[in-house]
Amino acid sequence: MTMIAEVIVDVANSAVDKVFEYIIPENLGVFEGARVLVPFGPRKILGYVLSIKNSPSTHHALKEVLAIKEGGSILPEMLELCAFMVEEYNIKWVDALRLCISREVRNETAKEKHILMCKLTGAEGLEEYITSLPSKSQKQKDVINSLKLASQKKVELEKNFGTSAVSTLVKKGFVEVFEETERRKPLALKTNQQKKVALNPDQAFAVENITKFLRQTYVLFGVTGSGKTEVYLNSIEKALERGKTAILLVPEIGLTPQVFALLESRFGQKVAVLHSGLSVGERFDEWKRIENGEARVVVGARSAIFAPLKNVGLILIDEQHENSYNSETNPRYRTEDIALFRAKYNNCPLVLGSATPSIETFEKTVSGEYMLLRMPNRVHEAPLPETTIVDMRNEIARGNDSIFSMPLLSAISEAIKSNKQTILFINRRGYTSFLRCMECGYIPKCTDCDAPLVYHKEGDVLKCHFCGKKYRTLTACPNCKSVHIRQGAIGTQKVVDEIKKLFPSVPVFRMDNDTTSGKNGHQKVLEAFKAESPAILVGTQMLAKGHDFDNVEVVGVLDADQTLYQTDYKSAERTFQLITQVSGRAGRKSGGGKVFLQTFNPKHFVYRFVANKNYEAFFDQEISVRETTNFPPYAVIVRLLISHEKEEVAYQKTKNIFEALKPLKEEFGENIVFLNAMASPFTRLKNKYRFQVLIRFTKQIKDDIMKKIYQTVNIHQDGKCQIFVEINPSSLA
Ligand code: ADP
Ligand code: ZN
Ligand code: ZN
């Protein structure tokens, strides 16, 4: 009987994202998930076998699969995962499949690294030969002595003892040269927490629960410094003991070298690292080690969730709330969805760790869907840092209009005197920026949406990122008539320059996208900073993520309000998370940490909860706001982002889609809270004009309405105009 393979061809062109059928020649050994070579038009191209069946769906003559590619096949689990992603996110099969195979393996741009090794052959007469050697041949003796201990790299031997000594011994038959593959090992960074410690009761309780697998998903809610990492390590150990494998995700590439070293100190060579910052060779080797079962623990940034690990027994996501777990470019996906899929497939626990869980995730512990594990205390009983809210309007009133408030400056001076370190944090998500009156703190807002307006240099206008409404820019404050109006954002370089002027003898480091590019860029900055005391580190969001500093006493949040006025429903949540996380860098070892929040809006409820370190109280307040205003998790927001080089094309497409979606309003009635089309806040990005359709609807209709939205999108998708669909996007920019 002829067997038919259903194949997705590896071409990144939307027109061909469908299943093609090929006849499987007998004795080719094609299996589901195999990578195969198939004829495609005049070419031979790579494809992935989705499934095998015994009758074709057409009467047309089918071509045959040409060959099967070694390695890089897609696991059955990952095939199902791709199907899930195609359905859930409306992405292309080929894009989903490509996530499940390393670029290097797919493109064959790397291969194993072979090195020449030397060892003793064990041939008879070696001892006699050595004693017969004249004293000028000492080098040969040295070669033999060193090989008696272990086999060695040929180049090393030659470097130490000379090429002729080695080649003579090879000729005489006493030494043999052989080939070995060498692992190109990613950077591991020594951490100061390598010893195994006895767990405290909270940690032990968490590990026990996770190991018993009482619930599918756990939220490990532990304050900064509560020892979550130790819970991860012990849970991984338990999974390995049961013969399983484990995946640990960290939010940022810069954190992997530390965690990698830590895992390696516990689990040795069983650990592999995966992230996009690895060299081609490193990634190739790590991928292979996972595929062939040598590696049983994988640590990495979000893409590591696609590691071809078999028999997964535990998945952990550290700093669960971090935005970096969402892929915001094609293919768009949420790492937590993927992790949950794999955890269910493998029937194993998923652990989401954070000191500031996302509101949507924490809500699931309230509803009982996820199990909450609390770790309310720091391990070393070091108290959490003391937080001071500094009203910047007072600073201006007393004549200080610099970036730094007086209380912050005197704390920095104190820290310097006692050889402690300071971190200055700039709350910047890059681009958006609002205006503010420096006298009274007034911020212009949209009259329709109450959202702060964003200043656009292009056209010198203020814009509402919710409804798109434009306003004239401000020259004087309508509230107090002051002309002292400034754009919200401050730059890292400016802060570095200013602080250097004030403390010229103290080393100042800078950590942002500009200073950390390049291989191990983060590490270089962090290590340089850690080695100096006193010292000052100026940085952006990347400081917030999980770094364990021993000697930081003062943290200054220079412009706490920046994320607060981002114009979306998550701005309070994000502000709380960010400030709590950066604050957590202070006084980790010995306590005595001091945090200064500089704000123009000191009464805002977020700051009260941040200062009291009360996440749960913040959650209660925020969740009730979400409920009354009908935002996630009580409603779903969908954004269709439409972009094209020509403005008219993008505009026309948006209009058409909007018209096609309008009937949904009648169909779903009150379940649709909002439906509108507008120019995207970043009207032009990477040379493309961007428009968007926003839809907000109740949770109940999600499955129904998403099908219809995707149908509409697919009808309008024609390869010329890009249309992306995002569910609960983390940013509406
Ligand atoms: P978190 O990830 O919750 O912020 P960490 O896992 O970084 O906290 O732990 C903070 C510090 O406490 C680390 O230096 C860690 O080695 C140490 N630690 C964790 N658990 C214990 C324990 N049970 N006993 C002693 N030290 C511990
Ligand atoms: Zn508006
Ligand atoms: Zn004013």
CSV table of C-alpha atoms and ligand atoms in Angstrom, one decimal, residues 446-451 453 463-469 471, ligand 2:
chain,number,residue,atom,x,y,z
A,446,CYS,CA,-7.2,62.9,27.0
A,447,THR,CA,-10.6,64.4,27.7
A,448,ASP,CA,-12.3,61.2,26.4
A,449,CYS,CA,-10.2,58.5,27.9
A,450,ASP,CA,-8.4,60.1,30.9
A,451,ALA,CA,-5.2,58.6,29.6
A,453,LEU,CA,-1.2,62.2,26.3
A,463,LYS,CA,-1.8,62.1,21.1
A,464,CYS,CA,-4.0,59.8,23.0
A,465,HIS,CA,-2.8,56.2,22.6
A,466,PHE,CA,-6.2,54.9,23.4
A,467,CYS,CA,-8.5,56.7,20.9
A,468,GLY,CA,-5.9,58.4,18.7
A,469,LYS,CA,-7.3,61.9,19.4
A,471,TYR,CA,-4.2,67.8,20.9
B,2,ZN,ZN,-8.5,59.3,24.2
